[in-house]
Short mmCIF file of C-alpha atoms in Angstrom, two decimals:
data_model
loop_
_atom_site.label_atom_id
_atom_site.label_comp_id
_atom_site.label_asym_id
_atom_site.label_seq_id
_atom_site.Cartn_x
_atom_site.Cartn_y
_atom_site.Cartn_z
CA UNK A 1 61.80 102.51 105.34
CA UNK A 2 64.81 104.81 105.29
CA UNK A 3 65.44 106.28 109.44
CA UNK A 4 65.52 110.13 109.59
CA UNK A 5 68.99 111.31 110.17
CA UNK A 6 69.49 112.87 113.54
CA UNK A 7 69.51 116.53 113.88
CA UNK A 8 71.60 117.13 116.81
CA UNK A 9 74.55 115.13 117.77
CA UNK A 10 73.17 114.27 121.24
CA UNK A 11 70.80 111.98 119.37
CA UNK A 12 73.49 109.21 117.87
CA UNK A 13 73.46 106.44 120.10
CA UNK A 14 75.34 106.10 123.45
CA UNK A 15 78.15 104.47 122.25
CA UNK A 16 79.28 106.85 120.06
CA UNK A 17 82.10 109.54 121.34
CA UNK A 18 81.74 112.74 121.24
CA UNK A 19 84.41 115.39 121.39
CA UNK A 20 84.33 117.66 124.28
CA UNK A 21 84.29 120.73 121.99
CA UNK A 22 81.04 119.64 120.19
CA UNK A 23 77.80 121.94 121.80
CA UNK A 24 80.09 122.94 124.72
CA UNK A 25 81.39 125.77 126.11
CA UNK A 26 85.18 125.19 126.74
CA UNK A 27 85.06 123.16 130.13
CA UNK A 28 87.10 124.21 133.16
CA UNK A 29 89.41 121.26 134.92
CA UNK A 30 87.10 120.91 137.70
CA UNK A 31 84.23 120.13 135.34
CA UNK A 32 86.05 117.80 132.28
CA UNK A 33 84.90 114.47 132.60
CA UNK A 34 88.08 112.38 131.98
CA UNK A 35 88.24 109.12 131.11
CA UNK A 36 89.79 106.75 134.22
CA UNK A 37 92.93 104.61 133.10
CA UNK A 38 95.19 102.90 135.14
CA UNK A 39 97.76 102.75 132.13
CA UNK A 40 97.42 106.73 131.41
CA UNK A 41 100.61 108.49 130.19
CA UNK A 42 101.70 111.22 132.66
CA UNK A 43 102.99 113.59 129.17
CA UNK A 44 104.95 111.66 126.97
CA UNK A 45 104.00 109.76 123.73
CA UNK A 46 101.63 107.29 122.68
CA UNK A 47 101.93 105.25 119.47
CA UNK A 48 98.48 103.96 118.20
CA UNK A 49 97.77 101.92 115.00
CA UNK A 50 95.04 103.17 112.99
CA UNK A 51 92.94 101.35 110.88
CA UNK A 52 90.89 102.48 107.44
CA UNK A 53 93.35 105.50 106.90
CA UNK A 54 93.31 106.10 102.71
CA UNK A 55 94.27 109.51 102.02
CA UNK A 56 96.04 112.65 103.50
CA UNK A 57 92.43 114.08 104.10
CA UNK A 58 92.24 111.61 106.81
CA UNK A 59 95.15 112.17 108.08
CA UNK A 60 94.08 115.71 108.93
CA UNK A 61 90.94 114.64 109.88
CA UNK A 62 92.89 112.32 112.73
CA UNK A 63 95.07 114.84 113.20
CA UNK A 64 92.57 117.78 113.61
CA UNK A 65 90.67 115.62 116.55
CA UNK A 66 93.34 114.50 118.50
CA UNK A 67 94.39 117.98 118.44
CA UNK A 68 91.02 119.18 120.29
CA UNK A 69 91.79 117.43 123.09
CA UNK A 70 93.60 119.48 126.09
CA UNK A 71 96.83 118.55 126.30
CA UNK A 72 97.64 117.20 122.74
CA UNK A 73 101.18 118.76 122.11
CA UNK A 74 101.78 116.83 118.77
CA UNK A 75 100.43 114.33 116.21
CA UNK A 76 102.35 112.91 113.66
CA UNK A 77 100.84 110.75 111.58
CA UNK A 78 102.75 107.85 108.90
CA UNK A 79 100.31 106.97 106.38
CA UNK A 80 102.09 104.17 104.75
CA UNK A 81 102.16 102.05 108.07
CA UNK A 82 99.18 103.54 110.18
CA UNK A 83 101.14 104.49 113.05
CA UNK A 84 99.96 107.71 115.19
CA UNK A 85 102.48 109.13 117.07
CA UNK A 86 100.39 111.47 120.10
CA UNK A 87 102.93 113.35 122.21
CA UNK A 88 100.90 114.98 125.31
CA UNK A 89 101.83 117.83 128.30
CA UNK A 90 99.74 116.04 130.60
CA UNK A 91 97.79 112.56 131.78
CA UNK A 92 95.78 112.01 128.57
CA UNK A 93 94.25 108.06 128.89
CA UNK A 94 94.78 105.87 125.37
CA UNK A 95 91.36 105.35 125.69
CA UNK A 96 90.34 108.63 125.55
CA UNK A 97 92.71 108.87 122.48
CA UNK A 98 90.88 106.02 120.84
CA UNK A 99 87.41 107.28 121.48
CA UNK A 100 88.55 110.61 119.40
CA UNK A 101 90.00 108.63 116.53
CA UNK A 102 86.58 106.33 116.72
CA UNK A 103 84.58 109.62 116.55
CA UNK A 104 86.66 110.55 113.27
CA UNK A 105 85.64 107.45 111.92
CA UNK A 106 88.52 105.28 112.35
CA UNK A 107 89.28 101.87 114.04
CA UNK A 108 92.47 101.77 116.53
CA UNK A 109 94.52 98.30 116.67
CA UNK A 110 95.43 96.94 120.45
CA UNK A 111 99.21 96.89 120.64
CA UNK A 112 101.84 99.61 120.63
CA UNK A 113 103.00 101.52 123.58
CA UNK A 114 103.14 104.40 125.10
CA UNK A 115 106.86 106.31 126.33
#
């Protein structure tokens, strides 16, 4: 049979990321759960490759959840090659990064660097 679609985003499995701004009230530094990275860029850019990008509409929908995260100066975003360009004000881990471009429904390629 066909499986009843969940009705509150706390019920999608585990593994599935979800922004900090969904069903929260805006958390305080002392209570943000932060990903741990040893490879975390202290402000700075990060250059990901994104995968599955078709349109400018998901562009903005990249663009609009890397933006919700604290600390997310800038995103610019090339279409034609996939690239994501992330400049930050703070320690933001790539993985943390990653789990909001998953979330948006997009796959990030291991690689590029981080300045």
């Amino acid at each position: 049979g066909v499986k009843p679609r969940p009705n509150n985003i706390l019920d999608f499995p585990a593994r599935t990321c979800i922004p900090r701004s969904v069903g929260r009230t805006k958390p305080t530094s002392s209570s943000r759960n932060r990903l741990q990275c040893a490879s975390s860029a202290s402000g700075g850019t990060q250059e990901l490759s994104v995968k599955g990008m078709k349109c400018e509409v998901c562009v903005k929908n990249v663009k609009n959840a890397l933006l919700e995260l604290d600390g997310v100066a800038e995103v610019k975003i090339n279409l034609d090659s996939g690239t994501c360009e992330v400049t930050t004000t703070k320690d933001i881990a790539r993985e943390e990064l990653v789990c909001m471009i998953e979330a948006a429904g997009f796959e990030v390629e291991q690689g590029l660097s981080s300045t």
